[in-house]
MMTF fields as JSON, N, C-alpha, C and O atoms, coordinates in Angstrom:
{
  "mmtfVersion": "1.0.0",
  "mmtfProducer": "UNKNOWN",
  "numBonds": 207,
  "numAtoms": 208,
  "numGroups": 52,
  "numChains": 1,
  "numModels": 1,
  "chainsPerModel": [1],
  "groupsPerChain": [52],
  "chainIdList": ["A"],
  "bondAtomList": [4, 2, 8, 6, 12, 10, 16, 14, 20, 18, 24, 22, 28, 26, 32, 30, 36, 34, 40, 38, 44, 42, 48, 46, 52, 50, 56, 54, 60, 58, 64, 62, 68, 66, 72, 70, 76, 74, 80, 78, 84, 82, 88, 86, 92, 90, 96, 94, 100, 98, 104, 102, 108, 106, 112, 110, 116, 114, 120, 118, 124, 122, 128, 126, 132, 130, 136, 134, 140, 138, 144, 142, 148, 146, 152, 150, 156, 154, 160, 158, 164, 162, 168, 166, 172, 170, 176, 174, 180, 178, 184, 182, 188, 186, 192, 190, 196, 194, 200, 198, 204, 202],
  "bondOrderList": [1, 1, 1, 1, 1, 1, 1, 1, 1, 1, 1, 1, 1, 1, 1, 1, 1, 1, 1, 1, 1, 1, 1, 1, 1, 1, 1, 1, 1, 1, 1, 1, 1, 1, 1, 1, 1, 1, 1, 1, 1, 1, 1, 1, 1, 1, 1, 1, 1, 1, 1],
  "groupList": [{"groupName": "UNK", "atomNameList": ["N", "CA", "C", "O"], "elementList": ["N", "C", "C", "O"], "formalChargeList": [0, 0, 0, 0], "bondAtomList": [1, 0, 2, 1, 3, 2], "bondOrderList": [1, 1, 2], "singleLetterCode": "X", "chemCompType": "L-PEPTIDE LINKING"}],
  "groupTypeList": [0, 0, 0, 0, 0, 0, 0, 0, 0, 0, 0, 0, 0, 0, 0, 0, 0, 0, 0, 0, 0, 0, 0, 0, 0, 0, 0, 0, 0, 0, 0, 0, 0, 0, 0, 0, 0, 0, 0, 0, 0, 0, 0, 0, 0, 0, 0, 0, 0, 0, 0, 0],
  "groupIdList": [1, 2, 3, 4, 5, 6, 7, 8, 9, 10, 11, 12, 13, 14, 15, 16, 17, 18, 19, 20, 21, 22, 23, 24, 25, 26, 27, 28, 29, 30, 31, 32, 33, 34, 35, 36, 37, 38, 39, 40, 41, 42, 43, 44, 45, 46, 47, 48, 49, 50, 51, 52],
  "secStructList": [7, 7, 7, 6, 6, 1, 5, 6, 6, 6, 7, 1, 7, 7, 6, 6, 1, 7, 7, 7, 7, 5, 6, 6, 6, 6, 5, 5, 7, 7, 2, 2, 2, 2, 2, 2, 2, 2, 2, 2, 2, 2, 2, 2, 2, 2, 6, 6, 6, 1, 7, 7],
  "xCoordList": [-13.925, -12.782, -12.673, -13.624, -11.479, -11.494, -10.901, -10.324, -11.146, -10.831, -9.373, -8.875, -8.815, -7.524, -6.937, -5.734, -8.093, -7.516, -7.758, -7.662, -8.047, -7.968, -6.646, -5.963, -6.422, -5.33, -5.956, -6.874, -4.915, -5.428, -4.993, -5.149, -4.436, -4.237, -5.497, -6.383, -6.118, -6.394, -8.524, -9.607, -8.362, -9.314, -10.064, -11.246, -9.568, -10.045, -9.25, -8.423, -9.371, -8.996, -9.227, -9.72, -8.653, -8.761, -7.875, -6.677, -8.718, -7.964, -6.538, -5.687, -6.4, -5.059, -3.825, -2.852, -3.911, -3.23, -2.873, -3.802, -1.42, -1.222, -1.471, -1.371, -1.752, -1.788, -0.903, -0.591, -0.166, 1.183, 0.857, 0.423, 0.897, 0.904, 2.218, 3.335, 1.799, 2.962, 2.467, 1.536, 3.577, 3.353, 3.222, 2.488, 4.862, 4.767, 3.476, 3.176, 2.573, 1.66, 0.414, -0.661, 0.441, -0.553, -1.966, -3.121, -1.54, -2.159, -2.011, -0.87, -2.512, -2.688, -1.932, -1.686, -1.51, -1.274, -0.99, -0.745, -1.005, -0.915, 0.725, 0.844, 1.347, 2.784, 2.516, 3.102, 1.802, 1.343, 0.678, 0.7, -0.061, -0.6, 0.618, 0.487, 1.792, 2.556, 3.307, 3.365, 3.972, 4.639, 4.445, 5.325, 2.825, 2.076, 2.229, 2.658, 1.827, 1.83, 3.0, 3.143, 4.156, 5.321, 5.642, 5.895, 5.584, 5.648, 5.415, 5.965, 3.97, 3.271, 3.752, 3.631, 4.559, 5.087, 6.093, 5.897, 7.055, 8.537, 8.015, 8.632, 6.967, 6.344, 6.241, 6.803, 5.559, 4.727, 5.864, 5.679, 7.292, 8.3, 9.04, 9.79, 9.162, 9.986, 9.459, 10.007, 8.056, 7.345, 7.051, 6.777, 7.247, 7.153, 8.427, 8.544, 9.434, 10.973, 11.411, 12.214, 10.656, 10.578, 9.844, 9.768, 9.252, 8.463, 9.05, 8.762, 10.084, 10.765, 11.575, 12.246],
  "yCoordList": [1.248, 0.392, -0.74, -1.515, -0.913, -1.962, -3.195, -3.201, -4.207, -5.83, -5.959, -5.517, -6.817, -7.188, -8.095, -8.238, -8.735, -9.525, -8.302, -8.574, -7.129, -6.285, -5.339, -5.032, -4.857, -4.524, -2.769, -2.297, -1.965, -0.913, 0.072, 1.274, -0.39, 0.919, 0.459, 1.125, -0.934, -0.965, -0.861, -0.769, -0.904, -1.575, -2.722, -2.482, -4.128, -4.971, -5.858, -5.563, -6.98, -8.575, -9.868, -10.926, -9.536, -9.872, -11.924, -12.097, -12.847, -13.909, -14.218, -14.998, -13.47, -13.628, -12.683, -12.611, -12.163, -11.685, -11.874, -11.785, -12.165, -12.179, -11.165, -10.039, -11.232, -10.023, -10.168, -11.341, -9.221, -9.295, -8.473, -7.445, -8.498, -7.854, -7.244, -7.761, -5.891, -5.558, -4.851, -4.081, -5.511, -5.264, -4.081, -3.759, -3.168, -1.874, -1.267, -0.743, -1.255, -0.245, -1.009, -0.451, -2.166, -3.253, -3.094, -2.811, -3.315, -3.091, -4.115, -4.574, -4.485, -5.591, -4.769, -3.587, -5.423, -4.883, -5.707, -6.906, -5.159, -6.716, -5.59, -4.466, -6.331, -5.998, -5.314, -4.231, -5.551, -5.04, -3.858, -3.285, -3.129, -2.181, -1.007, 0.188, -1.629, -1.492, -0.697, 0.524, -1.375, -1.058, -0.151, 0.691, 0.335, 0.928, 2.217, 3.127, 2.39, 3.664, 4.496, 5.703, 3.039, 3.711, 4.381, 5.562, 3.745, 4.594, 5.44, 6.062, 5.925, 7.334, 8.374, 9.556, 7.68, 8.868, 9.118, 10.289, 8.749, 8.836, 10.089, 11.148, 9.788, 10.459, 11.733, 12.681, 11.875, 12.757, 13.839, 15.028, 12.92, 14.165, 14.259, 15.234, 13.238, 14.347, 15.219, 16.015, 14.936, 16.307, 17.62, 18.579, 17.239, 18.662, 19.233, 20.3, 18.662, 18.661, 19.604, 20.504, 19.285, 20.175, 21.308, 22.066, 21.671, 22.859, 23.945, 25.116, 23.457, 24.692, 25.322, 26.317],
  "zCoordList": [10.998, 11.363, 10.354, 10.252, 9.524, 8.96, 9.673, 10.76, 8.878, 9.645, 9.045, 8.009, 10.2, 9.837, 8.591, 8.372, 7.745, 6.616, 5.051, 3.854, 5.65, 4.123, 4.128, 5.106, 2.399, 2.75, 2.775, 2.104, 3.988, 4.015, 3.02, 3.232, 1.908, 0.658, 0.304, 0.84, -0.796, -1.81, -0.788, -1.366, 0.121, 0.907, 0.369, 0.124, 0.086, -0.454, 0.027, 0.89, -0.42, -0.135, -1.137, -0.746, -2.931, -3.522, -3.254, -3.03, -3.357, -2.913, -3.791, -3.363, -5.115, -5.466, -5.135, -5.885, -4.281, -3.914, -2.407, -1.604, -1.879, -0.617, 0.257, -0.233, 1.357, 2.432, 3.075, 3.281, 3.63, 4.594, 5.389, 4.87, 7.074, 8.032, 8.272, 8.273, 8.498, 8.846, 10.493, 10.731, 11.529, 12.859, 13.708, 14.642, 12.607, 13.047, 13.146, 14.219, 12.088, 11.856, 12.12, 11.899, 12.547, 12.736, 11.64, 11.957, 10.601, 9.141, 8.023, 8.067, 7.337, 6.251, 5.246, 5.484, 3.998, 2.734, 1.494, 1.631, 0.322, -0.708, -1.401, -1.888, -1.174, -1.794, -3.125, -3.131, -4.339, -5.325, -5.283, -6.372, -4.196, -3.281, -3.045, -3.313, -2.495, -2.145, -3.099, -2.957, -4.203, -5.06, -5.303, -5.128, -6.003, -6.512, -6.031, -6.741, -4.579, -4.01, -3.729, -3.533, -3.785, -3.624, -5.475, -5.71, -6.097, -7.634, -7.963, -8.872, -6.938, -7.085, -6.527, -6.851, -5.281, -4.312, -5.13, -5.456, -5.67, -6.449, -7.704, -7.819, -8.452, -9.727, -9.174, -9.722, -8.103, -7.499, -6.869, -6.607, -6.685, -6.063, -7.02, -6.985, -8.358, -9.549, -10.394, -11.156, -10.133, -10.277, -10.199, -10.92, -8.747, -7.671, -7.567, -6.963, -8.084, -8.353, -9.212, -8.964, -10.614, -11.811, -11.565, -12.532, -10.516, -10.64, -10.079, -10.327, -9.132, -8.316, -9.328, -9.052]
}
């Protein structure tokens, strides 16, 4: 179980970076975390895009 001040992509809690709760999912995250994973998902489906 992780604690509520880490963020649950990066599992860490680097102090320069903000954490933002988000309620829906009652989960920590650092917006930069965020970005990130969302960039990968985008890569990852014009990828899988080109293959069909």
């Amino acid at each position: 179980m992780q604690s509520e001040n880490t963020c649950y992509i990066c599992q860490d809690n680097p102090l320069d970076k903000e954490l933002i709760y988000d309620v829906k999912i009652k989960q920590c995250y650092h917006m930069e975390c965020l970005k990130e994973q969302s960039i990968k998902k985008i890569q990852n489906a014009i990828t899988s895009v080109d293959d069909i």
